[in-house]
Coordinates of C-alpha atoms and ligand atoms in Angstrom, one line a residue:
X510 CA 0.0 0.0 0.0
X511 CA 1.2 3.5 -0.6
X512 CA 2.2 5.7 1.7
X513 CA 1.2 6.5 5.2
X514 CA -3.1 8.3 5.3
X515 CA -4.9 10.6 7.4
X516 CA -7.8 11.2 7.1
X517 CA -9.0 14.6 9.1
X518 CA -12.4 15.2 9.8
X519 CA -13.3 19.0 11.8
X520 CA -16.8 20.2 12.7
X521 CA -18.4 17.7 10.0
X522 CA -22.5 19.1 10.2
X523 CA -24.8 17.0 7.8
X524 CA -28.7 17.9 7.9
X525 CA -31.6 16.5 5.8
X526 CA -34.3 19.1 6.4
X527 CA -34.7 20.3 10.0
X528 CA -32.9 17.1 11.2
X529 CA -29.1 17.3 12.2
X530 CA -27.6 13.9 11.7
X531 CA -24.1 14.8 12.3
X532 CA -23.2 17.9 14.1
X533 CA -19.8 19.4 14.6
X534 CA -17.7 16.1 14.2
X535 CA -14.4 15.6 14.8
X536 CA -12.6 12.3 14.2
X537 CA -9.2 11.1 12.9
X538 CA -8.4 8.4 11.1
X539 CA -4.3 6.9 11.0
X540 CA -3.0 4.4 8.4
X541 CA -2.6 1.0 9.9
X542 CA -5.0 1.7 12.7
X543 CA -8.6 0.6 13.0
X544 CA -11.3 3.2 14.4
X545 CA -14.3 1.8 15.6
X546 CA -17.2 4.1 15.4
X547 CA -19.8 3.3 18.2
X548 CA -23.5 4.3 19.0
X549 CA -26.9 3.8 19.2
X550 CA -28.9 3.1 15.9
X551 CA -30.0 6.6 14.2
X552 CA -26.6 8.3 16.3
X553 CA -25.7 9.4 12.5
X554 CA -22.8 6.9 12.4
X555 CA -23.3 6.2 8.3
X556 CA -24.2 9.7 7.3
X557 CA -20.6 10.4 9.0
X558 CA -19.3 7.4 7.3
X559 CA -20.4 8.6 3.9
X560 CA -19.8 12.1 4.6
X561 CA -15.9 10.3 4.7
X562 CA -17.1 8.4 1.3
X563 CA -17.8 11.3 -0.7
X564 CA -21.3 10.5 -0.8
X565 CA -22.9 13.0 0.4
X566 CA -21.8 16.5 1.3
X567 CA -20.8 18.1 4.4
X568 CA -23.4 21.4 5.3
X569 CA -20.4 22.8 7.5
X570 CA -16.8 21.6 8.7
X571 CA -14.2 20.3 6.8
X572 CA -12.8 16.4 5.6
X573 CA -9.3 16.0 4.6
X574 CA -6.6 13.9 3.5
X575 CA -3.3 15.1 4.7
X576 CA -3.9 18.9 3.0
X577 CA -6.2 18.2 0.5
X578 CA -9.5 19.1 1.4
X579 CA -11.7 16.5 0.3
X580 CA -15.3 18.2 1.1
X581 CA -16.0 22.0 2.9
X582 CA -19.4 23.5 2.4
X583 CA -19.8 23.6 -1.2
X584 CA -17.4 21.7 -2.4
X585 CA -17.2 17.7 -2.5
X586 CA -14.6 15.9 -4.0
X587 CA -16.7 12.7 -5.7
X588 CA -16.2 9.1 -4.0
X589 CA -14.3 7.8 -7.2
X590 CA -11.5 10.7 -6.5
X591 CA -11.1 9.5 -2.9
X592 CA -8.9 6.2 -2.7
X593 CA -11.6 5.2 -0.6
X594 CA -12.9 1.7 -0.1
X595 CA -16.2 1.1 1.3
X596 CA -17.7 -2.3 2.5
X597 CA -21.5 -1.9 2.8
X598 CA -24.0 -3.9 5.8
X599 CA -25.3 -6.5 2.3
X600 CA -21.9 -6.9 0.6
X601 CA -23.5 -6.1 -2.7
X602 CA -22.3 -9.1 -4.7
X603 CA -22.7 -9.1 -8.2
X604 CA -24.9 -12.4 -8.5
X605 CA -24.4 -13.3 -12.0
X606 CA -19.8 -12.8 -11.7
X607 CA -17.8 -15.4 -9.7
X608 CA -16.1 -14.8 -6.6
X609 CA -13.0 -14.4 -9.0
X610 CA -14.4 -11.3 -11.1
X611 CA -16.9 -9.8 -8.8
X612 CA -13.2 -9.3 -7.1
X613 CA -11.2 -8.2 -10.3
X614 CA -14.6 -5.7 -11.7
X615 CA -12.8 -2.5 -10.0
X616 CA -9.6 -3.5 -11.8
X617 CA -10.8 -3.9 -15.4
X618 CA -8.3 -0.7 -16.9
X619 CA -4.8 -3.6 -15.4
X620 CA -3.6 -5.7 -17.9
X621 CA -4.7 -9.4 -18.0
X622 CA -2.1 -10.7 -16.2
X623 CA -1.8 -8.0 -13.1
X624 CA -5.5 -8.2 -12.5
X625 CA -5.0 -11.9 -11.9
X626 CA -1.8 -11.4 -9.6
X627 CA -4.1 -9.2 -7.6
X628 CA -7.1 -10.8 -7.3
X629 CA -5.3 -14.5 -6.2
X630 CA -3.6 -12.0 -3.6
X631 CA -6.4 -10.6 -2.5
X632 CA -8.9 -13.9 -2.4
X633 CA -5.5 -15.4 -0.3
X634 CA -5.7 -12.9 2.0
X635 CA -8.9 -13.5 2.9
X636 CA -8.9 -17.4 2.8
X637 CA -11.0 -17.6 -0.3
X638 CA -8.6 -18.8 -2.7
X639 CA -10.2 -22.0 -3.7
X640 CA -13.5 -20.5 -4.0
X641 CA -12.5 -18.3 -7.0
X642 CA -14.7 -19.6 -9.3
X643 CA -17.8 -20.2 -6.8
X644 CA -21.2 -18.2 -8.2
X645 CA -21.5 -15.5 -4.8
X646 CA -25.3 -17.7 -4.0
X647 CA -23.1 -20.5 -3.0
X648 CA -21.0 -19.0 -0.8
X649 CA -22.2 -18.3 3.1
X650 CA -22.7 -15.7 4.9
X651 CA -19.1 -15.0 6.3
X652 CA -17.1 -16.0 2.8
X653 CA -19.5 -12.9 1.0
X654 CA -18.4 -10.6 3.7
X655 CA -14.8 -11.8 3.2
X656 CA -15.2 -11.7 -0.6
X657 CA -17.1 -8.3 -0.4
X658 CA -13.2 -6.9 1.4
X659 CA -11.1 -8.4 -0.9
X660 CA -13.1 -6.7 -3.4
X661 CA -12.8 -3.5 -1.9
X662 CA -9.0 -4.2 -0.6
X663 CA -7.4 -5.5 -3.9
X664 CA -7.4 -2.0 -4.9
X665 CA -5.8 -1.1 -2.4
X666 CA -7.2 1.8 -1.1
X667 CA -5.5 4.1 1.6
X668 CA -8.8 4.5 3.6
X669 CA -11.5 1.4 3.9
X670 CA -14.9 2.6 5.5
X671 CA -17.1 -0.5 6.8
X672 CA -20.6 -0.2 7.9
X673 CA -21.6 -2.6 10.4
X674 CA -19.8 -5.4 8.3
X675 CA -20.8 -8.1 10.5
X676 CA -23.9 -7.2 11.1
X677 CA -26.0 -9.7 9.0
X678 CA -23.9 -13.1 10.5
X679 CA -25.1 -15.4 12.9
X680 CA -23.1 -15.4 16.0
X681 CA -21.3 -18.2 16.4
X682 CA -19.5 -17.2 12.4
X683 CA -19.2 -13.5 13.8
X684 CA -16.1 -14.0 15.9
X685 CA -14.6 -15.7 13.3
X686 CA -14.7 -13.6 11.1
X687 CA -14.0 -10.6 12.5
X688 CA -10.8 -12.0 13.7
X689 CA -10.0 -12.7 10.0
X690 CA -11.2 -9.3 9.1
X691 CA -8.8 -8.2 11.6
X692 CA -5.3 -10.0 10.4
X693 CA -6.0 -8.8 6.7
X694 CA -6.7 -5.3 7.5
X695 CA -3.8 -5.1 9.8
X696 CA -2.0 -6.2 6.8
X697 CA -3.2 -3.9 4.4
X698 CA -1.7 -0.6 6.3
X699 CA -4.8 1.2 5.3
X700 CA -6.5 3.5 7.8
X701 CA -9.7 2.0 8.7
X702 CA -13.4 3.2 9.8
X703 CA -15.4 0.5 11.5
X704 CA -19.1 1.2 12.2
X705 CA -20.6 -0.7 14.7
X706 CA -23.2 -0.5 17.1
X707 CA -21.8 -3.3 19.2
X708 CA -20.3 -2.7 22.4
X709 CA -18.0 -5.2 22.8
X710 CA -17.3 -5.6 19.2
X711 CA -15.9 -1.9 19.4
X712 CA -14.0 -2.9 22.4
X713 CA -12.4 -6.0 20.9
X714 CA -11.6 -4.4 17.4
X715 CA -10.3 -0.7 17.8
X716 CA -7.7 0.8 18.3
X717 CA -9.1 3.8 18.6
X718 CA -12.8 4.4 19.5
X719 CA -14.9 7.1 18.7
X720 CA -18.1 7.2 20.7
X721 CA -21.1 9.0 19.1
X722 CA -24.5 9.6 20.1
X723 CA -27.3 12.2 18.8
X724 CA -25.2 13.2 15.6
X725 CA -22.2 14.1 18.1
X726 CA -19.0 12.6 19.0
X727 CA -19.3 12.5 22.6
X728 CA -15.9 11.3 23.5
X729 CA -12.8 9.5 21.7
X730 CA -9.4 7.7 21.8
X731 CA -8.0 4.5 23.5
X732 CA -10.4 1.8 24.4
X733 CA -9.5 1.0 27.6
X734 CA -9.4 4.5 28.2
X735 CA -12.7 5.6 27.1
X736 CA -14.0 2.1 28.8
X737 CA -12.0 3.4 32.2
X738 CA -12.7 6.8 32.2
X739 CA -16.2 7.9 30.1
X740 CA -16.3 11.4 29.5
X741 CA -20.0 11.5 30.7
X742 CA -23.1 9.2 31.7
X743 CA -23.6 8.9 28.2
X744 CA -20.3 7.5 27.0
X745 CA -20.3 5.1 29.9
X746 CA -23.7 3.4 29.7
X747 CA -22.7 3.2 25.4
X748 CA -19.7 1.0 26.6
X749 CA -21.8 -1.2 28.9
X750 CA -23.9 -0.9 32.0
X751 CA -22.7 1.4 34.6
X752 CA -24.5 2.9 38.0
X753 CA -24.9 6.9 38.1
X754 CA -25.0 7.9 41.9
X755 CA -25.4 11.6 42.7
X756 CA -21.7 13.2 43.8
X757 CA -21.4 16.8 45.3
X758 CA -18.1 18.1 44.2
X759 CA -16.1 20.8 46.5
X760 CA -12.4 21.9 45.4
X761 CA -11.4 18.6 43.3
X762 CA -13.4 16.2 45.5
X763 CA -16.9 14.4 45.1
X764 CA -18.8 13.3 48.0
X765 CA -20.9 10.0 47.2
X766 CA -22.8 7.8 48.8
X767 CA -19.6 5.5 48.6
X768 CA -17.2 7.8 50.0
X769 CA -14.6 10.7 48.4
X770 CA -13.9 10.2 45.4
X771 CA -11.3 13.0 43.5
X772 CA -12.8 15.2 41.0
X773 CA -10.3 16.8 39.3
X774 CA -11.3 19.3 37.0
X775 CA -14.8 19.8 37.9
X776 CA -16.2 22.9 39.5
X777 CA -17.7 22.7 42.9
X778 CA -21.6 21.9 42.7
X779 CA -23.8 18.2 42.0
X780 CA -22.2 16.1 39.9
X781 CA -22.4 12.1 39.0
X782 CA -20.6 9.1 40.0
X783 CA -20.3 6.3 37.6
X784 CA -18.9 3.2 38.7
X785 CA -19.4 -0.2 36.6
X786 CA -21.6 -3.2 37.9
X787 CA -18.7 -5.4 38.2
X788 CA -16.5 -2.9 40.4
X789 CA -19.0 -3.3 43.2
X790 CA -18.7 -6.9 44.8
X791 CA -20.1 -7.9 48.2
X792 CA -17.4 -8.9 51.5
X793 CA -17.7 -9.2 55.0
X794 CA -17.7 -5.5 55.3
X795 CA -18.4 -2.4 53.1
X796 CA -21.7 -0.5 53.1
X797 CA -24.3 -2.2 53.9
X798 CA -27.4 -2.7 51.2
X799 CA -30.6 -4.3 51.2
X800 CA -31.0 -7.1 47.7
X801 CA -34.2 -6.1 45.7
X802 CA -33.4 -8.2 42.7
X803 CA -31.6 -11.2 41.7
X804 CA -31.2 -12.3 37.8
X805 CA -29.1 -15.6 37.4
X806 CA -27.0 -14.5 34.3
X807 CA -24.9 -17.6 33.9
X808 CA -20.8 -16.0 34.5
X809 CA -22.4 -14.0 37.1
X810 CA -25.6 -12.6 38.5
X811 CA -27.0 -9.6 38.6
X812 CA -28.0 -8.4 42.2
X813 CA -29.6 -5.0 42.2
X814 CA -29.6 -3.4 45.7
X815 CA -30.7 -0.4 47.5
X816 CA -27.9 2.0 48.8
X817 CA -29.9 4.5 50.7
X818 CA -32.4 6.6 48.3
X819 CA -30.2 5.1 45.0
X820 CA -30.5 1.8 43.0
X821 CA -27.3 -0.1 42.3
X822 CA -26.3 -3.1 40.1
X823 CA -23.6 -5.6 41.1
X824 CA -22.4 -8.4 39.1
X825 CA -20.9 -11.1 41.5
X826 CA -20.5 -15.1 40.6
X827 CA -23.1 -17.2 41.2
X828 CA -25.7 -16.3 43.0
X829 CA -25.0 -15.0 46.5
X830 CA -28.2 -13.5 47.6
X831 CA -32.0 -13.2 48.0
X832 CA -34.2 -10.6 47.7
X833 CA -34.7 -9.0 51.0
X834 CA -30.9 -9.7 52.1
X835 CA -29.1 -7.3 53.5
X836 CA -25.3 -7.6 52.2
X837 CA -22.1 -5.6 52.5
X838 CA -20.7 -4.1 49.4
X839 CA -17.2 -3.2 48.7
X840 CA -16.7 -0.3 45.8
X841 CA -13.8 -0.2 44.0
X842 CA -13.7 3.7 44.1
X843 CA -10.3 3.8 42.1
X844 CA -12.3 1.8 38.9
X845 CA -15.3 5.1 39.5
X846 CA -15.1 8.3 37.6
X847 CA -16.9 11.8 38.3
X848 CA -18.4 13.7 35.6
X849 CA -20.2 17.0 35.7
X850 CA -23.7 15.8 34.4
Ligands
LIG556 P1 -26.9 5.3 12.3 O1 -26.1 4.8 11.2 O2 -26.1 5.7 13.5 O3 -28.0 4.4 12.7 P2 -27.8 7.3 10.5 O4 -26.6 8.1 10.1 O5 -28.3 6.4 9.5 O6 -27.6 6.7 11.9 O7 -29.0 8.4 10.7 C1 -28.9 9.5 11.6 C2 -30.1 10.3 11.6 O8 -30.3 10.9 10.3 C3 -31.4 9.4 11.8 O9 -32.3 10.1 12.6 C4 -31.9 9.2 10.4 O10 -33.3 9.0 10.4 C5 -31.5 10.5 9.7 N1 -31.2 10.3 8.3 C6 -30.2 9.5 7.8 N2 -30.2 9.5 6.5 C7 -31.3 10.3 6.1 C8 -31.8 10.8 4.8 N3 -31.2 10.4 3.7 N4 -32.8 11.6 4.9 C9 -33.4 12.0 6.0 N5 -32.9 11.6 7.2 C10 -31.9 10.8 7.3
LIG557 MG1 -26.2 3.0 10.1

């Protein structure tokens, strides 16, 4: 692949009407890095990916690769002009080519001999080689996905944009695949956009994340990070469940129901505690709570308590308690983060 791409998107605003899909988004993407793009359906995660595509234009902001500006208001540089490659939710086969030329159709201007070097590349790269001449109908699920990226990767674009990509396979071929989507990506040195509204898939797959919900990017960078230490109630509760307990913050320091917790940063007034399920476990001592709930969830349970006037959630192994218990719980207040809303 050529050399190194970044893509720069600043204050990207799409609108249809008196809807804002995407509103003042800013996102980065770095060759040879994958960036996971993660909400809720209707967030505006594929009008952002196709404002990237060249697809549509941007109302305000700016996209661009390295110094070229690729779309301001008014002006949109068209997909084909992009060395973009985009992987669509269906794959779009063609039905009536063979895994072989649906694969090679984007390469039709290389002479005979290079489109077939590529295309045996590409299909090896994504485990399909002995299926070149398989009609797309026979194929399953997984191998179209996989024949759907080599299509896009074999010429080899410096930015691949995937929308939900996995989104249409049963579970037990989705972690397979994605980990074969991973090693050929990381191979091709592109930069990458993943669009998923998966938690966990997000987790597992970026190495960067950018959070978005109601057309905005609401908080981005390392996974673990973001995981760790959510910008607000918002960003936590996208990456998995989390309990919001009311903090009072004076000079850097929250109280909580669970005890000080610093608050760097935030100006003195009500604030919230977040602190995840599974960083609350019962012991012989702690606070004490009353069970309300218990749901059996097979690696652990979910006990949900009452601490004072607030509801928690605890995640503990097995099942340790009934409903009308009154257990100790221990908080992990160094795993909790304080944020102003
Ligand atoms: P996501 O991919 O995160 O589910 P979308 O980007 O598809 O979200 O949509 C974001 C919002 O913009 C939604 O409210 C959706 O209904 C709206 N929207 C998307 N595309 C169009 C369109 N072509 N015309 C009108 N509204 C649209
Ligand atoms: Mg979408």
């Amino acid at each position: 692949m050529s050399e190194q791409a970044t893509i720069t998107v600043r204050g990207a605003t799409r609108c249809y009407g008196l809807k804002t899909a995407v509103e003042g988004a800013d996102l980065d993407l770095r060759a040879g890095r994958i960036t996971c793009l993660l909400g809720p359906s209707g967030s505006g995660k594929s009008t952002l990916l196709r404002l990237i595509a060249g697809l549509e234009p941007v109302d305000a902001g700016e996209i661009r690769s390295g110094e070229r500006v690729l779309s301001a208001a008014g002006r949109t540089v068209p997909p084909e002009a992009r060395d973009v490659g985009l992987v669509f939710q269906d794959y779009a086969l063609f039905p009536h080519l063979t895994v072989r030329d649906n694969v090679g159709f984007g390469l039709r201007h290389l002479p005979a001999a290079d489109r077939k070097a590529r295309v045996h590349k590409a299909l090896t790269d994504v485990k399909l080689a002995d299926r070149a001449k398989s009609w797309p109908h026979s194929l399953s699920g997984g191998e179209q996905q996989r024949v759907a990226l080599a299509r896009t990767l074999v010429r080899e674009p410096h930015t691949v944009l995937l929308d939900e990509p996995f989104s249409g396979l049963d579970a037990h071929l989705k972690s397979e695949v994605r980990e074969g989507l991973l090693e050929t990506l990381k191979t091709a040195s592109a930069a990458v956009l993943l669009v998923t509204h998966d938690a966990g898939e997000a987790l597992m797959m970026a190495d960067d994340l950018v959070l978005m919900d109601g057309g905005r990017v609401i908080q981005s960078g390392d996974p673990q990070e973001c995981w760790a230490r959510p910008a607000s109630t918002a960003a936590a509760r996208l990456l998995g469940e989390v309990n919001r307990l009311p903090a009072q913050v004076a000079a850097g320091v929250a109280r909580t129901p669970l005890g000080p917790v610093p608050a760097p940063g935030l100006p003195d007034g009500p604030a919230a505690l977040l602190i995840r399920p599974q960083h609350m476990t019962p012991g012989a001592e702690g606070l004490e709570t009353t069970v309300e709930t218990t749901r059996f969830g097979g690696a652990f349970s979910e006990v949900g308590a009452r601490l004072g006037d607030d509801r928690v959630h605890l995640h503990v192994p097995g099942v340790i308690a009934r409903p009308g218990d009154v257990v100790r719980i221990r908080a992990d207040l160094s795993k909790a983060t304080v944020v102003a809303d």
